Amino acid sequence: MKKEILIAQVILDHYHAKLDHLFDYLIPEYMQTLIQPGMRVTVPFGRNNRLTEAFVMTIKYRQKVDQPLKELAHISDDAYAMTATQIELVQWMKKSYLCRYIEGIRCFVPNNRTGKKRVLWVHCQLESDELAEQQMKMKRAPMQQKILEVLHDIRHAPLASLLKMTGASNGAVKALAAKGLITISEEIVRRNPFKDLLTTPYPEPILTDYQERAMLLIRGHWEKKPDTPVLLHGITGSGKTEIYLQLIKSTLEQQRDSILLVPEIALTPQMVQRFRGRFGDQVAVLHSHLSEGEKLDEWGRIHRGEAKIVIGPRSAIFAPCQNLGIIIIDEEHEHTYKSEQAPRYHATEIARQRCRLEKAQLLLGSATPSLESYHEAEHQKLLLVELKERAAGGCLPQVEVVDLRREAREGNRTLFSRSLIAALEHCLGKKHQAILLLNRRAFATLVMCPRCGYVAKCSQCDISMKWHRKEQVLKCHYCGQKESVPENCPECGELVSFQGAGTQKVEEGLQSLFPHHVVARMDQDVTRQKGSHQAILERFEAKKIDLLVGTQMIAKGLDFPNVTVVGILLADTSLNLPDFRAAEKTFQLMTQVAGRAGRGTQEGKVILQTFQPDHYAVHLSAIQDYHRFYHEEIQIRQRFLYPPFSRLIQVTFWSESEEAVAKAAYHSAAAIRFLLEKSGYGEHLEEVMEPGPALIAKIENRYRYTLLMKSVQIPYHIMRKTVKYLLMEGRDRYISPMVTVTIDPDPRFVG
DNA sequence: AGCACGCCGACT
DNA sequence: GTCGGCGTGCTC
């Protein structure tokens, strides 16, 4: 019988379209018992046989090979191999997100270039007292003597601190080691991302009846249908976190791992604090703000099973748990779960795949579930569990809608309505705190001509410039370009005026209204430095701040019982964005911010200011009626065939040349239609929309065109395949090489 | 990506 | 005559 040949199919650790396929290598005899799919290897590559890192995807057997193959050079000795399910997920990601193999692999595999952190310890070798005394009396160099004396008392110390204590140099220690009087050992220490985190025990509370019932429902459901996910719809303050803690506790009891996703890094510390308070060092955290070393250490702890609970933002969905029991996604509706870079995955989708492959359970939690999820629950694809009462016993805050049109008619053109001022005065009088939301991104300080309507725009990005008062400049928030402020309108010469208000202006306005109280601001400008976000929250919690003004980032997760008033300065901003999810986003934001009020025993009040008090997203969020909102919105989605009644693919074309992008976009659209027609979908070509300039038509001097496809009758995978063909094999025929193309399957922002 | 091959201009 | 510019093409 002929001997079989073992071949490893590998993906090179290089980011290039031409290398995005499997390469075959012979597995040398001695490796055959060691090699496993998922391992990291080194292979000779190219004419020069340059050694290159690669990942083994599959191992195949052949009787003969048609072309001479090279052999694997060696197996990397790290323990960070991908598991079989991870390999399967990489393949699935490539297909679903049209990304490259290596982009998928890099989600799972840590950057190995950073070594481990080592600490040298010095140990005293003088054991018995007699010998020690004898040795001590010997004549010795003064420094070495001093080291011995110090070390004799404390027995051992880290080298660095020993040198500091004695003032000795490394040479003195080395000399003693050479004489055998001391030894030096190496300890690999874990870089601890929790060193600044104060952990206090977080005891188990008694569950409310609603929480108890929810737990029973969830457990009972998973006993019967372990592979159907659960959607936990709980109003703000209903104690969803406690449900997460309980579910993770039972997972832990079964010796299985848990992953808890939170919408953003800024929210991890407070979640981690609670979980570490309950579960201690079994909790690991994974996110991009950790240093490379910290990341690697946490990764290793999870991989080895030392940490069984992982908390983090979307990328934590790739945590190397070996025995996954549950994945929980908090605030499931948040758009931050969608990656905006390749691979453009959605964490919930990855979670579903992982749960399917690893036989784990999936729980989605939200106060305002995404339309897609709730629609699935309505069709029994998810089990809906509701928490309708606040855990602390308080009721939902009362929301007062203030009509800004009327306010203006009656002479108040500021962003502080009379109702809001009255509410704040009342609140501060009782020594309570208040939160004010202003979504600056959509409604910021801009320079405008009151006569001709001219607005200062960035010459590179087609975006209105934002006025920064402190620096006295205009800044573009997309490319960062600065310009001086014109005094007169460049179009008609009229004196310009400053329109709108940013958080900064609100902060100042508030301070002058309440000069004896402390006003603080939290937005991207203030929280850019690491840790400042946390610092502001700590000051707020310690009641050193009375009024907190901020952007969206103050809407999420904050749980301060002393906050009794929440002001939404302008609800309309997100409503007017040209995006089919604008109403949903507005509803979610309003509900969430409102939920910050009255979380303690005192009643909360919300002032919602708007120019459109009759819009359903505004008044339904004011009465906090999710179900009615869902039914209004789902009808609109159905009528216009938006998700969940369709799936979208958005292709964006970028180029310095406007002519080239436009051409590429129109040619691509035509090509896609042609290809679809050839595949027999000629009846439904209207599902490929007309391409056009993107909502932000120019960023950093690059023009953008978008092409949207709405899959209703044409199956999604056919559309995906067609787009993929266009960009791979057909690319040269339809798209100029000057144009960059990005494909976004299931985009979160359309435009 | 990285590297060799290849085909044209200015130099000891 | 050669040195070197970076356009083109290939890598199991």
Tab-separated table of C-alpha atoms in Angstrom, chain A residues 20-383:
chain	number	residue	atom	x	y	z
A	20	ASP	CA	-6.271	35.432	0.865
A	21	HIS	CA	-6.477	31.731	0.113
A	22	LEU	CA	-5.177	28.402	1.390
A	23	PHE	CA	-1.588	27.382	0.677
A	24	ASP	CA	-0.544	23.703	0.784
A	25	TYR	CA	2.529	22.534	2.660
A	26	LEU	CA	3.920	19.080	3.342
A	27	ILE	CA	4.012	18.097	6.978
A	28	PRO	CA	7.432	16.648	7.784
A	29	GLU	CA	7.471	13.192	9.375
A	30	TYR	CA	8.434	14.334	12.882
A	31	MET	CA	5.577	16.869	13.013
A	32	GLN	CA	2.851	14.461	12.018
A	33	THR	CA	1.901	13.435	15.524
A	34	LEU	CA	2.103	16.993	16.872
A	35	ILE	CA	0.299	19.067	14.325
A	36	GLN	CA	-3.312	20.091	14.807
A	37	PRO	CA	-5.590	22.399	12.833
A	38	GLY	CA	-5.604	25.872	14.387
A	39	MET	CA	-1.908	25.866	15.263
A	40	ARG	CA	0.411	28.694	14.432
A	41	VAL	CA	3.285	27.595	12.215
A	42	THR	CA	6.179	29.049	10.256
A	43	VAL	CA	6.463	28.314	6.554
A	44	PRO	CA	9.018	29.076	3.829
A	45	PHE	CA	7.329	31.397	1.373
A	46	GLY	CA	8.158	32.937	-1.973
A	47	ARG	CA	11.240	32.551	-4.133
A	48	ASN	CA	13.467	33.384	-1.254
A	49	ASN	CA	11.785	30.963	1.141
A	50	ARG	CA	11.419	33.776	3.606
A	51	LEU	CA	10.010	32.429	6.870
A	52	THR	CA	6.444	33.576	7.356
A	53	GLU	CA	3.889	33.051	10.127
A	54	ALA	CA	0.793	31.120	9.132
A	55	PHE	CA	-2.195	29.308	10.623
A	56	VAL	CA	-3.138	25.717	9.894
A	57	MET	CA	-6.760	25.626	8.786
A	58	THR	CA	-7.092	21.994	7.709
A	59	ILE	CA	-5.011	18.871	7.373
A	60	LYS	CA	-5.647	16.640	4.371
A	61	TYR	CA	-4.336	13.289	3.142
A	62	ARG	CA	-3.304	12.627	-0.449
A	63	GLN	CA	-1.872	9.648	-2.341
A	64	LYS	CA	0.138	11.910	-4.583
A	65	VAL	CA	0.664	15.625	-5.187
A	66	ASP	CA	0.538	17.252	-8.627
A	67	GLN	CA	3.156	19.882	-7.900
A	68	PRO	CA	6.165	19.819	-5.620
A	69	LEU	CA	5.273	21.235	-2.210
A	70	LYS	CA	7.426	22.880	0.404
A	71	GLU	CA	7.523	21.651	3.969
A	72	LEU	CA	6.328	23.419	7.111
A	73	ALA	CA	9.320	24.953	8.868
A	74	HIS	CA	8.162	24.663	12.469
A	75	ILE	CA	5.315	24.833	14.903
A	76	SER	CA	5.208	27.940	17.096
A	77	ASP	CA	5.550	26.883	20.701
A	78	ASP	CA	2.766	29.084	22.005
A	79	ALA	CA	-0.370	27.609	23.496
A	80	TYR	CA	-2.633	29.842	21.486
A	81	ALA	CA	-4.016	27.498	18.874
A	82	MET	CA	-7.467	28.088	17.476
A	83	THR	CA	-10.084	25.526	18.333
A	84	ALA	CA	-12.106	23.632	15.749
A	85	THR	CA	-15.120	25.882	16.346
A	86	GLN	CA	-12.979	28.964	15.932
A	87	ILE	CA	-11.745	27.719	12.578
A	88	GLU	CA	-15.301	27.067	11.555
A	89	LEU	CA	-16.279	30.578	12.667
A	90	VAL	CA	-13.457	32.122	10.643
A	91	GLN	CA	-14.803	30.372	7.560
A	92	TRP	CA	-18.322	31.479	8.358
A	93	MET	CA	-17.174	35.087	8.861
A	94	LYS	CA	-15.379	35.144	5.547
A	95	LYS	CA	-18.532	34.026	3.798
A	96	SER	CA	-20.956	36.241	5.740
A	97	TYR	CA	-18.986	39.443	5.997
A	98	LEU	CA	-17.008	39.084	2.782
A	99	CYS	CA	-13.825	39.606	4.741
A	100	ARG	CA	-10.475	37.872	4.414
A	101	TYR	CA	-9.430	34.765	6.279
A	102	ILE	CA	-6.749	36.639	8.160
A	103	GLU	CA	-9.203	39.304	9.320
A	104	GLY	CA	-11.298	36.597	10.899
A	105	ILE	CA	-8.300	34.807	12.380
A	106	ARG	CA	-6.981	37.988	13.963
A	107	CYS	CA	-10.217	38.332	15.923
A	108	PHE	CA	-9.496	35.082	17.725
A	109	VAL	CA	-5.734	35.028	18.030
A	110	PRO	CA	-3.886	37.436	20.311
A	111	ASN	CA	-0.973	39.442	19.105
A	112	ASN	CA	1.872	37.242	20.195
A	113	ARG	CA	4.704	39.662	19.691
A	114	THR	CA	4.485	40.997	23.214
A	115	GLY	CA	6.316	38.813	25.669
A	116	LYS	CA	5.327	37.992	29.171
A	117	LYS	CA	6.188	40.307	32.021
A	118	ARG	CA	8.904	38.898	34.245
A	119	VAL	CA	10.014	39.886	37.725
A	120	LEU	CA	13.309	38.755	39.255
A	121	TRP	CA	13.210	37.648	42.885
A	122	VAL	CA	16.234	37.422	45.155
A	123	HIS	CA	16.221	34.735	47.838
A	124	CYS	CA	18.445	34.463	50.888
A	125	GLN	CA	20.236	31.120	51.005
A	126	LEU	CA	21.518	31.359	54.597
A	127	GLU	CA	19.210	28.854	56.249
A	128	SER	CA	20.299	27.987	59.779
A	129	ASP	CA	20.988	30.749	62.253
A	130	GLU	CA	24.402	29.456	63.189
A	131	LEU	CA	25.633	29.411	59.676
A	132	ALA	CA	24.052	32.756	59.122
A	133	GLU	CA	25.808	34.330	62.077
A	134	GLN	CA	29.089	32.864	61.036
A	135	GLN	CA	28.616	34.096	57.521
A	136	MET	CA	27.497	37.509	58.665
A	137	LYS	CA	30.657	38.131	60.666
A	138	MET	CA	32.859	37.430	57.692
A	139	LYS	CA	34.643	40.312	56.139
A	140	ARG	CA	32.796	41.329	53.057
A	141	ALA	CA	32.425	44.220	50.693
A	142	PRO	CA	30.174	46.768	52.452
A	143	MET	CA	27.415	46.716	49.826
A	144	GLN	CA	27.217	42.951	49.743
A	145	GLN	CA	27.131	42.910	53.535
A	146	LYS	CA	24.224	45.323	53.556
A	147	ILE	CA	22.284	43.252	51.029
A	148	LEU	CA	22.789	40.127	53.111
A	149	GLU	CA	21.591	41.867	56.270
A	150	VAL	CA	18.430	43.140	54.652
A	151	LEU	CA	17.736	39.870	52.949
A	152	HIS	CA	18.386	37.817	56.058
A	153	ASP	CA	15.438	39.439	57.781
A	154	ILE	CA	12.915	39.451	54.950
A	155	ARG	CA	14.188	36.205	53.313
A	156	HIS	CA	13.299	37.251	49.767
A	157	ALA	CA	12.434	40.346	47.795
A	158	PRO	CA	11.953	41.463	44.218
A	159	LEU	CA	15.298	42.498	42.785
A	160	ALA	CA	14.169	46.000	41.920
A	161	SER	CA	12.941	46.832	45.412
A	162	LEU	CA	15.994	45.237	47.035
A	163	LEU	CA	18.254	47.502	45.023
A	164	LYS	CA	16.163	50.478	46.000
A	165	MET	CA	16.229	49.557	49.702
A	166	THR	CA	19.972	49.038	49.882
A	167	GLY	CA	21.120	51.469	47.254
A	168	ALA	CA	23.214	48.657	45.829
A	169	SER	CA	23.951	48.049	42.185
A	170	ASN	CA	23.168	45.001	40.160
A	171	GLY	CA	26.815	43.947	40.295
A	172	ALA	CA	26.787	43.464	44.056
A	173	VAL	CA	23.796	41.152	43.834
A	174	LYS	CA	25.337	39.192	40.969
A	175	ALA	CA	28.520	38.728	42.983
A	176	LEU	CA	26.599	37.327	45.931
A	177	ALA	CA	24.692	35.028	43.638
A	178	ALA	CA	27.968	33.790	42.182
A	179	LYS	CA	29.131	32.913	45.710
A	180	GLY	CA	25.936	30.950	46.195
A	181	LEU	CA	24.799	32.995	49.164
A	182	ILE	CA	21.664	34.147	47.379
A	183	THR	CA	19.711	32.872	44.421
A	184	ILE	CA	17.756	34.726	41.797
A	185	SER	CA	14.535	33.348	40.399
A	186	GLU	CA	12.241	34.521	37.704
A	187	GLU	CA	8.561	34.991	38.199
A	188	ILE	CA	6.136	35.583	35.379
A	189	VAL	CA	3.650	38.074	36.685
A	190	ARG	CA	0.275	38.885	35.408
A	191	ARG	CA	-0.276	42.464	34.383
A	192	ASN	CA	-3.374	43.313	36.309
A	193	PRO	CA	-5.909	45.505	34.562
A	194	PHE	CA	-7.879	45.712	37.791
A	195	LYS	CA	-5.198	47.368	39.879
A	196	ASP	CA	-7.017	50.712	39.912
A	197	LEU	CA	-10.392	49.138	40.440
A	198	LEU	CA	-11.740	49.239	43.948
A	199	THR	CA	-13.594	46.023	44.598
A	200	THR	CA	-16.082	45.780	47.396
A	201	PRO	CA	-18.133	42.665	48.010
A	202	TYR	CA	-21.363	42.752	46.049
A	203	PRO	CA	-23.717	40.490	47.973
A	204	GLU	CA	-26.698	38.740	46.489
A	205	PRO	CA	-29.903	40.669	47.058
A	206	ILE	CA	-33.292	39.046	47.486
A	207	LEU	CA	-34.896	38.868	44.065
A	208	THR	CA	-38.169	40.682	43.451
A	209	ASP	CA	-41.153	38.566	42.475
A	210	TYR	CA	-40.713	39.686	38.874
A	211	GLN	CA	-37.042	38.760	38.817
A	212	GLU	CA	-37.834	35.423	40.451
A	213	ARG	CA	-40.485	34.716	37.833
A	214	ALA	CA	-38.160	35.743	35.011
A	215	MET	CA	-35.482	33.371	36.318
A	216	LEU	CA	-37.961	30.492	36.446
A	217	LEU	CA	-39.151	31.221	32.916
A	218	ILE	CA	-35.641	31.398	31.514
A	219	ARG	CA	-34.453	28.234	33.256
A	220	GLY	CA	-37.594	26.304	32.346
A	221	HIS	CA	-37.306	27.412	28.737
A	222	TRP	CA	-33.691	26.328	28.396
A	223	GLU	CA	-34.480	22.944	29.877
A	224	LYS	CA	-36.873	22.336	27.007
A	225	LYS	CA	-35.291	24.359	24.219
A	226	PRO	CA	-31.659	24.999	25.057
A	227	ASP	CA	-30.851	26.393	21.639
A	228	THR	CA	-33.505	29.111	21.449
A	229	PRO	CA	-32.148	32.436	22.717
A	230	VAL	CA	-33.993	34.514	25.283
A	231	LEU	CA	-34.855	38.190	24.891
A	232	LEU	CA	-35.057	39.812	28.304
A	233	HIS	CA	-37.081	42.989	27.950
A	234	GLY	CA	-36.807	44.841	31.235
A	235	ILE	CA	-37.680	48.477	31.814
A	236	THR	CA	-34.847	50.721	32.995
A	237	GLY	CA	-33.981	49.971	36.600
A	238	SER	CA	-35.784	46.622	36.610
A	239	GLY	CA	-32.669	44.766	37.726
A	240	LYS	CA	-31.570	42.984	34.565
A	241	THR	CA	-28.007	42.934	35.850
A	242	GLU	CA	-29.019	40.811	38.821
A	243	ILE	CA	-30.560	38.291	36.412
A	244	TYR	CA	-27.255	38.205	34.527
A	245	LEU	CA	-25.388	37.627	37.777
A	246	GLN	CA	-27.683	34.753	38.760
A	247	LEU	CA	-27.474	33.076	35.354
A	248	ILE	CA	-23.710	33.356	35.369
A	249	LYS	CA	-23.613	31.937	38.875
A	250	SER	CA	-25.422	28.787	37.755
A	251	THR	CA	-23.179	28.544	34.698
A	252	LEU	CA	-20.196	28.713	37.036
A	253	GLU	CA	-21.669	25.936	39.150
A	254	GLN	CA	-21.710	23.755	36.048
A	255	GLN	CA	-18.006	24.515	35.577
A	256	ARG	CA	-18.730	26.364	32.365
A	257	ASP	CA	-17.617	29.761	31.071
A	258	SER	CA	-19.662	32.919	30.559
A	259	ILE	CA	-19.272	35.937	28.312
A	260	LEU	CA	-21.046	39.191	29.138
A	261	LEU	CA	-20.981	41.883	26.489
A	262	VAL	CA	-21.533	45.541	27.294
A	263	PRO	CA	-22.085	48.220	24.631
A	264	GLU	CA	-18.927	50.208	25.240
A	265	ILE	CA	-15.597	50.156	27.002
A	266	ALA	CA	-16.630	53.039	29.245
A	267	LEU	CA	-19.315	50.845	30.773
A	268	THR	CA	-17.028	47.914	31.567
A	269	PRO	CA	-15.501	49.180	34.847
A	270	GLN	CA	-18.809	49.472	36.671
A	271	MET	CA	-20.015	46.124	35.370
A	272	VAL	CA	-16.667	44.510	36.196
A	273	GLN	CA	-16.787	46.043	39.674
A	274	ARG	CA	-20.081	44.339	40.427
A	275	PHE	CA	-19.037	41.020	38.977
A	276	ARG	CA	-15.686	40.996	40.721
A	277	GLY	CA	-17.497	41.954	43.895
A	278	ARG	CA	-19.490	38.758	43.551
A	279	PHE	CA	-17.133	36.361	41.767
A	280	GLY	CA	-13.665	37.749	42.517
A	281	ASP	CA	-10.688	36.920	40.322
A	282	GLN	CA	-12.638	34.527	38.140
A	283	VAL	CA	-13.691	37.621	36.210
A	284	ALA	CA	-11.546	38.676	33.263
A	285	VAL	CA	-11.889	41.736	31.110
A	286	LEU	CA	-10.984	42.071	27.455
A	287	HIS	CA	-11.003	45.300	25.491
A	288	SER	CA	-8.853	47.386	23.222
A	289	HIS	CA	-7.808	49.922	25.856
A	290	LEU	CA	-5.813	47.272	27.695
A	291	SER	CA	-2.135	47.299	26.893
A	292	GLU	CA	-0.930	44.529	24.596
A	293	GLY	CA	0.570	42.783	27.600
A	294	GLU	CA	-2.534	43.040	29.736
A	295	LYS	CA	-4.607	41.739	26.860
A	296	LEU	CA	-2.328	38.756	26.389
A	297	ASP	CA	-2.374	37.938	30.096
A	298	GLU	CA	-6.153	38.100	30.373
A	299	TRP	CA	-6.408	36.082	27.204
A	300	GLY	CA	-4.177	33.430	28.713
A	301	ARG	CA	-6.171	33.319	31.961
A	302	ILE	CA	-9.353	32.706	30.002
A	303	HIS	CA	-7.704	30.203	27.695
A	304	ARG	CA	-6.355	28.170	30.606
A	305	GLY	CA	-9.740	28.283	32.322
A	306	GLU	CA	-8.509	30.304	35.305
A	307	ALA	CA	-10.970	33.051	34.521
A	308	LYS	CA	-14.426	31.737	33.777
A	309	ILE	CA	-16.333	34.983	33.299
A	310	VAL	CA	-15.389	37.432	30.558
A	311	ILE	CA	-16.716	40.975	30.438
A	312	GLY	CA	-16.070	43.382	27.614
A	313	PRO	CA	-17.354	45.214	24.545
A	314	ARG	CA	-18.088	43.559	21.218
A	315	SER	CA	-14.611	42.154	20.612
A	316	ALA	CA	-14.941	40.106	23.824
A	317	ILE	CA	-17.295	37.845	21.870
A	318	PHE	CA	-14.108	36.217	20.547
A	319	ALA	CA	-12.861	35.337	24.050
A	320	PRO	CA	-10.990	32.009	24.049
A	321	CYS	CA	-13.347	30.197	26.419
A	322	GLN	CA	-12.905	26.458	26.107
A	323	ASN	CA	-16.178	25.415	27.689
A	324	LEU	CA	-18.701	28.101	26.963
A	325	GLY	CA	-22.006	27.873	28.812
A	326	ILE	CA	-23.699	31.213	28.269
A	327	ILE	CA	-23.379	34.478	26.366
A	328	ILE	CA	-25.265	37.520	27.641
A	329	ILE	CA	-25.541	40.660	25.559
A	330	ASP	CA	-26.559	43.688	27.574
A	331	GLU	CA	-28.383	46.532	25.805
A	332	GLU	CA	-28.706	44.277	22.806
A	333	HIS	CA	-30.094	47.076	20.589
A	334	GLU	CA	-26.935	49.198	20.742
A	335	HIS	CA	-25.335	49.891	17.379
A	336	THR	CA	-21.877	49.576	18.933
A	337	TYR	CA	-22.186	45.794	18.643
A	338	LYS	CA	-21.671	46.184	14.928
A	339	SER	CA	-18.058	46.544	13.872
A	340	GLU	CA	-17.427	49.428	11.521
A	341	GLN	CA	-14.196	47.936	10.208
A	342	ALA	CA	-13.561	44.651	8.467
A	343	PRO	CA	-14.635	42.137	9.475
A	344	ARG	CA	-17.904	44.014	9.789
A	345	TYR	CA	-19.449	41.564	12.157
A	346	HIS	CA	-22.324	42.028	14.553
A	347	ALA	CA	-21.493	40.634	17.984
A	348	THR	CA	-25.000	39.214	18.375
A	349	GLU	CA	-24.628	37.285	15.150
A	350	ILE	CA	-21.242	35.891	16.200
A	351	ALA	CA	-22.801	35.017	19.554
A	352	ARG	CA	-25.520	33.011	17.827
A	353	GLN	CA	-23.000	31.082	15.797
A	354	ARG	CA	-20.815	30.408	18.836
A	355	CYS	CA	-23.777	29.269	20.885
A	356	ARG	CA	-24.888	26.972	18.109
A	357	LEU	CA	-21.451	25.431	17.667
A	358	GLU	CA	-20.539	25.263	21.351
A	359	LYS	CA	-23.970	24.309	22.699
A	360	ALA	CA	-24.163	27.395	24.856
A	361	GLN	CA	-27.136	29.560	25.756
A	362	LEU	CA	-27.763	33.091	24.579
A	363	LEU	CA	-29.544	35.872	26.418
A	364	LEU	CA	-30.205	39.301	24.923
A	365	GLY	CA	-31.145	42.004	27.403
A	366	SER	CA	-32.592	45.444	26.715
A	367	ALA	CA	-35.018	48.080	27.930
A	368	THR	CA	-35.729	48.939	24.300
A	369	PRO	CA	-35.114	45.841	22.179
A	370	SER	CA	-34.146	46.358	18.560
A	371	LEU	CA	-37.062	46.035	16.177
A	372	GLU	CA	-35.356	43.015	14.659
A	373	SER	CA	-35.116	41.131	17.951
A	374	TYR	CA	-38.615	41.954	19.095
A	375	HIS	CA	-39.946	40.893	15.733
A	376	GLU	CA	-38.182	37.562	16.152
A	377	ALA	CA	-39.676	37.176	19.594
A	378	GLU	CA	-43.123	37.790	18.146
A	379	HIS	CA	-42.485	34.946	15.735
A	380	GLN	CA	-41.284	32.558	18.431
A	381	LYS	CA	-37.694	32.576	17.277
A	382	LEU	CA	-36.734	34.036	20.649
A	383	LEU	CA	-38.384	33.568	24.012
